[in-house]
mmCIF file of C-alpha atoms and ligand atoms in Angstrom:
data_model
loop_
_atom_site.group_PDB
_atom_site.id
_atom_site.type_symbol
_atom_site.label_atom_id
_atom_site.label_comp_id
_atom_site.label_asym_id
_atom_site.label_seq_id
_atom_site.Cartn_x
_atom_site.Cartn_y
_atom_site.Cartn_z
ATOM 1 C CA UNK N 13 -146.164 -35.489 -15.073
ATOM 2 C CA UNK N 14 -143.887 -38.542 -15.331
ATOM 3 C CA UNK N 15 -140.891 -37.925 -17.528
ATOM 4 C CA UNK N 16 -140.047 -40.435 -20.249
ATOM 5 C CA UNK N 17 -136.587 -41.358 -18.897
ATOM 6 C CA UNK N 18 -137.091 -40.865 -15.165
ATOM 7 C CA UNK N 19 -134.074 -42.218 -13.241
ATOM 8 C CA UNK N 20 -132.447 -43.801 -16.284
ATOM 9 C CA UNK N 21 -128.670 -44.038 -16.832
ATOM 10 C CA UNK N 22 -127.435 -43.383 -20.359
ATOM 11 C CA UNK N 23 -124.181 -43.452 -22.291
ATOM 12 C CA UNK N 24 -123.866 -41.399 -25.493
ATOM 13 C CA UNK N 25 -120.835 -41.680 -27.767
ATOM 14 C CA UNK N 26 -119.878 -38.537 -29.676
ATOM 15 C CA UNK N 27 -121.867 -36.663 -27.029
ATOM 16 C CA UNK N 28 -119.613 -33.610 -27.114
ATOM 17 C CA UNK N 29 -121.154 -32.009 -30.206
ATOM 18 C CA UNK N 30 -123.908 -32.124 -32.816
ATOM 19 C CA UNK N 31 -126.689 -34.683 -32.471
ATOM 20 C CA UNK N 32 -125.004 -36.532 -29.600
ATOM 21 C CA UNK N 33 -124.929 -33.395 -27.437
ATOM 22 C CA UNK N 34 -128.556 -32.733 -28.334
ATOM 23 C CA UNK N 35 -129.462 -36.320 -27.323
ATOM 24 C CA UNK N 36 -127.795 -35.723 -23.922
ATOM 25 C CA UNK N 37 -129.747 -32.481 -23.347
ATOM 26 C CA UNK N 38 -132.988 -34.206 -24.335
ATOM 27 C CA UNK N 39 -132.349 -37.165 -21.997
ATOM 28 C CA UNK N 40 -131.647 -34.768 -19.086
ATOM 29 C CA UNK N 41 -134.840 -32.822 -19.831
ATOM 30 C CA UNK N 42 -136.764 -36.107 -19.734
ATOM 31 C CA UNK N 43 -135.505 -37.062 -16.280
ATOM 32 C CA UNK N 44 -132.380 -39.174 -16.881
ATOM 33 C CA UNK N 45 -130.441 -39.483 -13.607
ATOM 34 C CA UNK N 46 -127.000 -39.911 -15.183
ATOM 35 C CA UNK N 47 -125.240 -39.650 -18.534
ATOM 36 C CA UNK N 48 -121.738 -40.762 -19.472
ATOM 37 C CA UNK N 49 -120.757 -38.359 -22.261
ATOM 38 C CA UNK N 50 -118.125 -40.089 -24.382
ATOM 39 C CA UNK N 51 -116.099 -38.118 -26.910
ATOM 40 C CA UNK N 52 -112.675 -37.898 -28.524
ATOM 41 C CA UNK N 53 -112.786 -34.188 -27.719
ATOM 42 C CA UNK N 54 -112.624 -34.073 -23.924
ATOM 43 C CA UNK N 55 -113.192 -30.326 -23.555
ATOM 44 C CA UNK N 56 -116.361 -30.492 -25.685
ATOM 45 C CA UNK N 57 -117.695 -33.409 -23.614
ATOM 46 C CA UNK N 58 -116.899 -31.523 -20.407
ATOM 47 C CA UNK N 59 -118.586 -28.336 -21.649
ATOM 48 C CA UNK N 60 -121.770 -30.250 -22.548
ATOM 49 C CA UNK N 61 -121.720 -32.006 -19.152
ATOM 50 C CA UNK N 62 -121.366 -28.698 -17.269
ATOM 51 C CA UNK N 63 -124.048 -26.991 -19.326
ATOM 52 C CA UNK N 64 -126.523 -29.831 -18.700
ATOM 53 C CA UNK N 65 -125.820 -30.060 -14.960
ATOM 54 C CA UNK N 66 -126.331 -26.287 -14.624
ATOM 55 C CA UNK N 67 -129.750 -26.575 -16.260
ATOM 56 C CA UNK N 68 -130.794 -29.984 -14.876
ATOM 57 C CA UNK N 69 -129.063 -30.482 -11.488
ATOM 58 C CA UNK N 70 -130.818 -33.850 -10.995
ATOM 59 C CA UNK N 71 -128.896 -35.296 -13.955
ATOM 60 C CA UNK N 72 -125.267 -36.151 -13.181
ATOM 61 C CA UNK N 73 -123.115 -36.014 -16.318
ATOM 62 C CA UNK N 74 -119.682 -37.619 -16.478
ATOM 63 C CA UNK N 75 -117.512 -36.720 -19.486
ATOM 64 C CA UNK N 76 -114.995 -39.331 -20.669
ATOM 65 C CA UNK N 77 -112.322 -38.869 -23.319
ATOM 66 C CA UNK N 78 -112.383 -41.907 -25.593
ATOM 67 C CA UNK N 79 -111.555 -42.911 -29.123
ATOM 68 C CA UNK N 80 -114.421 -45.339 -29.777
ATOM 69 C CA UNK N 81 -112.271 -47.421 -32.149
ATOM 70 C CA UNK N 82 -109.711 -48.202 -29.402
ATOM 71 C CA UNK N 83 -110.740 -51.144 -27.219
ATOM 72 C CA UNK N 84 -108.801 -49.993 -24.132
ATOM 73 C CA UNK N 85 -110.551 -46.584 -24.313
ATOM 74 C CA UNK N 86 -113.945 -48.301 -24.562
ATOM 75 C CA UNK N 87 -113.159 -50.489 -21.557
ATOM 76 C CA UNK N 88 -112.256 -47.367 -19.597
ATOM 77 C CA UNK N 89 -115.668 -45.857 -20.384
ATOM 78 C CA UNK N 90 -117.347 -48.921 -18.893
ATOM 79 C CA UNK N 91 -115.073 -48.787 -15.837
ATOM 80 C CA UNK N 92 -116.148 -45.169 -15.292
ATOM 81 C CA UNK N 93 -119.786 -46.184 -15.823
ATOM 82 C CA UNK N 94 -119.442 -48.971 -13.221
ATOM 83 C CA UNK N 95 -117.761 -46.685 -10.678
ATOM 84 C CA UNK N 96 -120.130 -43.752 -11.134
ATOM 85 C CA UNK N 97 -123.500 -45.419 -11.739
ATOM 86 C CA UNK N 98 -123.151 -49.226 -11.510
ATOM 87 C CA UNK N 99 -125.698 -49.821 -14.273
ATOM 88 C CA UNK N 100 -126.773 -48.832 -17.788
ATOM 89 C CA UNK N 101 -130.236 -48.436 -19.318
ATOM 90 C CA UNK N 102 -129.579 -46.617 -22.601
ATOM 91 C CA UNK N 103 -126.669 -46.664 -25.058
ATOM 92 C CA UNK N 104 -126.554 -44.338 -28.075
ATOM 93 C CA UNK N 105 -123.882 -45.320 -30.600
ATOM 94 C CA UNK N 106 -123.659 -41.870 -32.167
ATOM 95 C CA UNK N 107 -119.940 -41.110 -32.735
ATOM 96 C CA UNK N 108 -119.141 -41.018 -36.423
ATOM 97 C CA UNK N 109 -116.839 -39.565 -39.063
ATOM 98 C CA UNK N 110 -117.370 -38.813 -42.741
ATOM 99 C CA UNK N 111 -115.490 -37.485 -45.765
ATOM 100 C CA UNK N 112 -116.015 -36.662 -49.435
ATOM 101 C CA UNK N 113 -113.088 -38.613 -50.847
ATOM 102 C CA UNK N 114 -113.851 -39.838 -54.401
ATOM 103 C CA UNK N 115 -114.018 -43.630 -54.640
ATOM 104 C CA UNK N 116 -111.043 -43.827 -56.967
ATOM 105 C CA UNK N 117 -108.846 -41.888 -54.520
ATOM 106 C CA UNK N 118 -109.860 -43.730 -51.380
ATOM 107 C CA UNK N 119 -106.951 -45.448 -49.661
ATOM 108 C CA UNK N 120 -107.118 -48.462 -47.389
ATOM 109 C CA UNK N 121 -106.068 -46.137 -44.575
ATOM 110 C CA UNK N 122 -109.139 -43.920 -45.122
ATOM 111 C CA UNK N 123 -111.359 -46.976 -45.377
ATOM 112 C CA UNK N 124 -110.059 -48.569 -42.157
ATOM 113 C CA UNK N 125 -110.252 -45.273 -40.266
ATOM 114 C CA UNK N 126 -113.942 -44.803 -41.114
ATOM 115 C CA UNK N 127 -114.751 -48.432 -40.309
ATOM 116 C CA UNK N 128 -112.868 -48.171 -36.998
ATOM 117 C CA UNK N 129 -114.932 -45.235 -35.737
ATOM 118 C CA UNK N 130 -118.331 -45.908 -37.327
ATOM 119 C CA UNK N 131 -118.640 -49.686 -37.010
ATOM 120 C CA UNK N 132 -115.928 -51.182 -34.799
ATOM 121 C CA UNK N 133 -116.721 -48.527 -32.179
ATOM 122 C CA UNK N 134 -120.425 -49.357 -32.286
ATOM 123 C CA UNK N 135 -119.650 -53.088 -31.972
ATOM 124 C CA UNK N 136 -117.369 -52.586 -28.952
ATOM 125 C CA UNK N 137 -119.922 -50.423 -27.120
ATOM 126 C CA UNK N 138 -122.926 -52.605 -28.011
ATOM 127 C CA UNK N 139 -121.190 -55.793 -26.880
ATOM 128 C CA UNK N 140 -120.315 -54.377 -23.460
ATOM 129 C CA UNK N 141 -123.676 -52.660 -23.020
ATOM 130 C CA UNK N 142 -125.569 -55.822 -23.925
ATOM 131 C CA UNK N 143 -123.779 -57.818 -21.205
ATOM 132 C CA UNK N 144 -124.980 -55.334 -18.556
ATOM 133 C CA UNK N 145 -128.480 -54.966 -20.014
ATOM 134 C CA UNK N 146 -129.112 -58.713 -20.435
ATOM 135 C CA UNK N 147 -128.140 -59.278 -16.798
ATOM 136 C CA UNK N 148 -130.603 -56.625 -15.598
ATOM 137 C CA UNK N 149 -133.332 -57.640 -18.061
ATOM 138 C CA UNK N 150 -133.744 -54.161 -19.525
ATOM 139 C CA UNK N 151 -132.001 -51.958 -22.051
ATOM 140 C CA UNK N 152 -132.273 -49.680 -25.045
ATOM 141 C CA UNK N 153 -129.545 -49.492 -27.689
ATOM 142 C CA UNK N 154 -129.863 -46.871 -30.427
ATOM 143 C CA UNK N 155 -127.465 -46.804 -33.372
ATOM 144 C CA UNK N 156 -126.986 -43.774 -35.622
ATOM 145 C CA UNK N 157 -127.157 -44.972 -39.211
ATOM 146 C CA UNK N 158 -127.705 -42.619 -42.194
ATOM 147 C CA UNK N 159 -129.759 -42.151 -45.318
ATOM 148 C CA UNK N 160 -126.463 -43.001 -47.075
ATOM 149 C CA UNK N 161 -126.725 -46.537 -45.653
ATOM 150 C CA UNK N 162 -129.916 -47.014 -47.699
ATOM 151 C CA UNK N 163 -129.123 -45.170 -50.920
ATOM 152 C CA UNK N 164 -125.294 -45.379 -51.164
ATOM 153 C CA UNK N 165 -122.684 -42.657 -50.909
ATOM 154 C CA UNK N 166 -122.710 -39.681 -53.229
ATOM 155 C CA UNK N 167 -122.317 -36.565 -51.067
ATOM 156 C CA UNK N 168 -120.410 -38.799 -48.633
ATOM 157 C CA UNK N 169 -117.666 -41.337 -49.325
ATOM 158 C CA UNK N 170 -118.320 -44.983 -50.162
ATOM 159 C CA UNK N 171 -116.595 -45.966 -46.921
ATOM 160 C CA UNK N 172 -119.062 -43.852 -44.941
ATOM 161 C CA UNK N 173 -122.143 -45.185 -46.735
ATOM 162 C CA UNK N 174 -121.107 -48.809 -46.318
ATOM 163 C CA UNK N 175 -120.442 -48.379 -42.582
ATOM 164 C CA UNK N 176 -123.977 -47.023 -42.264
ATOM 165 C CA UNK N 177 -125.378 -49.977 -44.208
ATOM 166 C CA UNK N 178 -123.455 -52.214 -41.790
ATOM 167 C CA UNK N 179 -124.982 -50.257 -38.896
ATOM 168 C CA UNK N 180 -128.442 -51.375 -40.048
ATOM 169 C CA UNK N 181 -127.301 -55.016 -39.963
ATOM 170 C CA UNK N 182 -125.499 -54.585 -36.630
ATOM 171 C CA UNK N 183 -128.779 -53.212 -35.272
ATOM 172 C CA UNK N 184 -130.779 -56.259 -36.392
ATOM 173 C CA UNK N 185 -128.118 -58.668 -35.093
ATOM 174 C CA UNK N 186 -127.877 -56.999 -31.658
ATOM 175 C CA UNK N 187 -131.690 -56.832 -31.554
ATOM 176 C CA UNK N 188 -131.832 -60.624 -31.950
ATOM 177 C CA UNK N 189 -129.262 -61.079 -29.173
ATOM 178 C CA UNK N 190 -131.201 -58.901 -26.747
ATOM 179 C CA UNK N 191 -134.857 -59.502 -27.607
ATOM 180 C CA UNK N 192 -135.552 -62.301 -25.108
ATOM 181 C CA UNK N 193 -133.864 -60.315 -22.325
ATOM 182 C CA UNK N 194 -135.847 -57.067 -22.458
ATOM 183 C CA UNK N 195 -133.190 -55.287 -24.510
ATOM 184 C CA UNK N 196 -134.219 -53.519 -27.712
ATOM 185 C CA UNK N 197 -131.854 -52.260 -30.403
ATOM 186 C CA UNK N 198 -133.021 -49.884 -33.134
ATOM 187 C CA UNK N 199 -131.386 -47.419 -35.491
ATOM 188 C CA UNK N 200 -132.116 -43.914 -36.729
ATOM 189 C CA UNK N 201 -131.176 -42.926 -40.279
ATOM 190 C CA UNK N 202 -131.016 -39.129 -40.531
ATOM 191 C CA UNK N 203 -131.033 -37.175 -43.773
ATOM 192 C CA UNK N 204 -128.942 -34.001 -43.789
ATOM 193 C CA UNK N 205 -128.869 -32.458 -40.324
ATOM 194 C CA UNK N 206 -127.318 -29.090 -39.407
ATOM 195 C CA UNK N 207 -124.150 -30.040 -37.496
ATOM 196 C CA UNK N 208 -120.390 -29.748 -38.063
ATOM 197 C CA UNK N 209 -120.546 -32.998 -40.046
ATOM 198 C CA UNK N 210 -123.128 -31.604 -42.444
ATOM 199 C CA UNK N 211 -120.670 -28.811 -43.346
ATOM 200 C CA UNK N 212 -118.396 -31.497 -44.843
ATOM 201 C CA UNK N 213 -121.051 -31.990 -47.520
ATOM 202 C CA UNK N 214 -120.952 -28.217 -48.156
ATOM 203 C CA UNK N 215 -122.711 -26.063 -50.678
ATOM 204 C CA UNK N 216 -123.389 -28.881 -53.139
ATOM 205 C CA UNK N 217 -126.451 -29.732 -51.096
ATOM 206 C CA UNK N 218 -129.679 -27.852 -51.863
ATOM 207 C CA UNK N 219 -132.213 -27.863 -48.996
ATOM 208 C CA UNK N 220 -134.962 -27.391 -51.600
ATOM 209 C CA UNK N 221 -134.264 -30.964 -52.732
ATOM 210 C CA UNK N 222 -135.800 -32.081 -49.442
ATOM 211 C CA UNK N 223 -139.600 -32.415 -49.778
ATOM 212 C CA UNK N 224 -139.978 -30.436 -46.521
ATOM 213 C CA UNK N 225 -137.674 -27.730 -48.009
ATOM 214 C CA UNK N 226 -135.283 -27.598 -45.077
ATOM 215 C CA UNK N 227 -132.332 -29.410 -43.568
ATOM 216 C CA UNK N 228 -132.941 -31.171 -40.274
ATOM 217 C CA UNK N 229 -132.125 -29.769 -36.831
ATOM 218 C CA UNK N 230 -130.408 -31.935 -34.175
ATOM 219 C CA UNK N 231 -133.675 -31.724 -32.171
ATOM 220 C CA UNK N 232 -135.544 -33.409 -35.065
ATOM 221 C CA UNK N 233 -133.339 -36.445 -34.478
ATOM 222 C CA UNK N 234 -133.097 -36.258 -30.675
ATOM 223 C CA UNK N 235 -136.872 -36.544 -30.280
ATOM 224 C CA UNK N 236 -136.849 -39.781 -32.303
ATOM 225 C CA UNK N 237 -133.873 -41.093 -30.318
ATOM 226 C CA UNK N 238 -135.862 -40.241 -27.164
ATOM 227 C CA UNK N 239 -138.798 -42.311 -28.422
ATOM 228 C CA UNK N 240 -136.485 -45.293 -29.011
ATOM 229 C CA UNK N 241 -134.805 -44.775 -25.617
ATOM 230 C CA UNK N 242 -138.144 -44.754 -23.804
ATOM 231 C CA UNK N 243 -140.816 -47.353 -23.111
ATOM 232 C CA UNK N 244 -142.972 -45.822 -25.858
ATOM 233 C CA UNK N 245 -141.053 -48.074 -28.291
ATOM 234 C CA UNK N 246 -141.124 -51.217 -26.088
ATOM 235 C CA UNK N 247 -142.383 -53.642 -28.793
ATOM 236 C CA UNK N 248 -139.986 -52.410 -31.503
ATOM 237 C CA UNK N 249 -136.609 -53.963 -32.111
ATOM 238 C CA UNK N 250 -134.293 -54.298 -35.110
ATOM 239 C CA UNK N 251 -136.044 -51.369 -36.825
ATOM 240 C CA UNK N 252 -134.661 -48.335 -38.599
ATOM 241 C CA UNK N 253 -136.503 -45.008 -38.363
ATOM 242 C CA UNK N 254 -135.825 -42.721 -41.329
ATOM 243 C CA UNK N 255 -135.818 -39.051 -40.287
ATOM 244 C CA UNK N 256 -135.104 -36.994 -43.384
ATOM 245 C CA UNK N 257 -137.905 -34.554 -44.247
ATOM 246 C CA UNK N 258 -139.186 -36.942 -46.924
ATOM 247 C CA UNK N 259 -135.919 -37.202 -48.873
ATOM 248 C CA UNK N 260 -135.956 -41.008 -48.774
ATOM 249 C CA UNK N 261 -139.127 -42.992 -48.158
ATOM 250 C CA UNK N 262 -139.318 -46.714 -47.521
HETATM 251 N N1 NAD A 16 -125.102 -34.515 -39.798
HETATM 252 C C1 NAD A 16 -125.678 -35.263 -40.709
HETATM 253 O O1 NAD A 16 -126.175 -34.754 -41.719
HETATM 254 C C2 NAD A 16 -125.760 -36.768 -40.507
HETATM 255 C C3 NAD A 16 -126.571 -37.485 -41.400
HETATM 256 C C4 NAD A 16 -126.723 -38.853 -41.225
HETATM 257 C C5 NAD A 16 -126.079 -39.499 -40.186
HETATM 258 N N2 NAD A 16 -125.287 -38.789 -39.332
HETATM 259 C C6 NAD A 16 -124.649 -39.550 -38.245
HETATM 260 O O2 NAD A 16 -125.064 -39.043 -36.985
HETATM 261 C C7 NAD A 16 -124.016 -39.180 -36.021
HETATM 262 C C8 NAD A 16 -123.732 -37.828 -35.391
HETATM 263 O O3 NAD A 16 -123.350 -36.925 -36.412
HETATM 264 P P1 NAD A 16 -123.175 -35.344 -36.199
HETATM 265 O O4 NAD A 16 -123.647 -34.717 -37.455
HETATM 266 O O5 NAD A 16 -123.736 -34.947 -34.896
HETATM 267 O O6 NAD A 16 -121.585 -35.276 -36.184
HETATM 268 P P2 NAD A 16 -120.586 -34.184 -35.542
HETATM 269 O O7 NAD A 16 -119.362 -34.258 -36.393
HETATM 270 O O8 NAD A 16 -121.274 -32.888 -35.355
HETATM 271 O O9 NAD A 16 -120.276 -34.824 -34.109
HETATM 272 C C9 NAD A 16 -119.644 -36.066 -33.999
HETATM 273 C C10 NAD A 16 -119.057 -36.206 -32.610
HETATM 274 O O10 NAD A 16 -118.364 -37.468 -32.577
HETATM 275 C C11 NAD A 16 -117.088 -37.268 -32.007
HETATM 276 N N3 NAD A 16 -116.142 -38.268 -32.511
HETATM 277 C C12 NAD A 16 -115.610 -38.356 -33.763
HETATM 278 N N4 NAD A 16 -114.751 -39.377 -33.820
HETATM 279 C C13 NAD A 16 -114.752 -39.964 -32.598
HETATM 280 C C14 NAD A 16 -114.061 -41.063 -32.038
HETATM 281 N N5 NAD A 16 -113.173 -41.769 -32.754
HETATM 282 N N6 NAD A 16 -114.294 -41.389 -30.751
HETATM 283 C C15 NAD A 16 -115.165 -40.664 -30.006
HETATM 284 N N7 NAD A 16 -115.838 -39.602 -30.472
HETATM 285 C C16 NAD A 16 -115.628 -39.267 -31.765
HETATM 286 C C17 NAD A 16 -116.680 -35.860 -32.406
HETATM 287 O O11 NAD A 16 -115.668 -35.337 -31.555
HETATM 288 C C18 NAD A 16 -118.005 -35.125 -32.287
HETATM 289 O O12 NAD A 16 -118.203 -34.636 -30.969
HETATM 290 C C19 NAD A 16 -122.839 -39.768 -36.785
HETATM 291 O O13 NAD A 16 -122.795 -41.156 -36.584
HETATM 292 C C20 NAD A 16 -123.155 -39.445 -38.233
HETATM 293 O O14 NAD A 16 -122.549 -40.360 -39.112
HETATM 294 C C21 NAD A 16 -125.103 -37.447 -39.490
#
């Protein structure tokens, strides 16, 4: 049976842990030929790359240490991509940071840090990816937003929530840039998903508040990212898919 991502080349930011690592495993399972695994934590990215290549030898994974908010680091990722694969089909802007700092205590430093990783990073990667994808007439860009981008920050900081609202608008704007060139750009807005980030929200979160009575698993998100990365979603662009067990419905 044909796999959904047969022969595709992907780049996943924040691919060393949590949902990003799960996206990488899912892409390899579905026949991706290469994945650039971008992460601030080089040893995590390397461990995910080795684990995937042991299980799926047909998928070559290249880990790259990168702070997504630093332009020179981002450029280096694209140099590695060019050297190793020479093309790009799928970008997942997944790297993100959060906090629980009360609004009144939030400093400009906190604010700029969160914006640097969550939004500036996504802009830098999307801009470079779009150049490659427009030239080849094909591409899929998937941005990780959040339920907080729709409803505002409460369990997360206001900085976090507003970056995720901006992610929805970045998605629509990039979608308009790419639409006539075969490049789609969509976002996924998860509810609370069991990763290291979710632990930041801590015990003040009751899974019974979710209509499905459970937190999400990284696989619940990765399957939706897979749909957006594949040709199954070919006539969708600028959309946001809410994946939250019914916590927020639009
Ligand atoms: N977990 C949740 O409940 C939840 C809910 C909604 C949205 N999200 C979003 O989903 C995405 C993935 O979240 P997760 O829960 O898997 O997070 P996580 O904390 O488990 O993993 C994030 C990964 O990003 C990497 N990273 C952090 N800063 C970076 C930087 N500056 N440059 C490069 N890499 C960096 C980390 O090293 C880590 O590997 C994020 O954008 C997050 O905002 C998460």
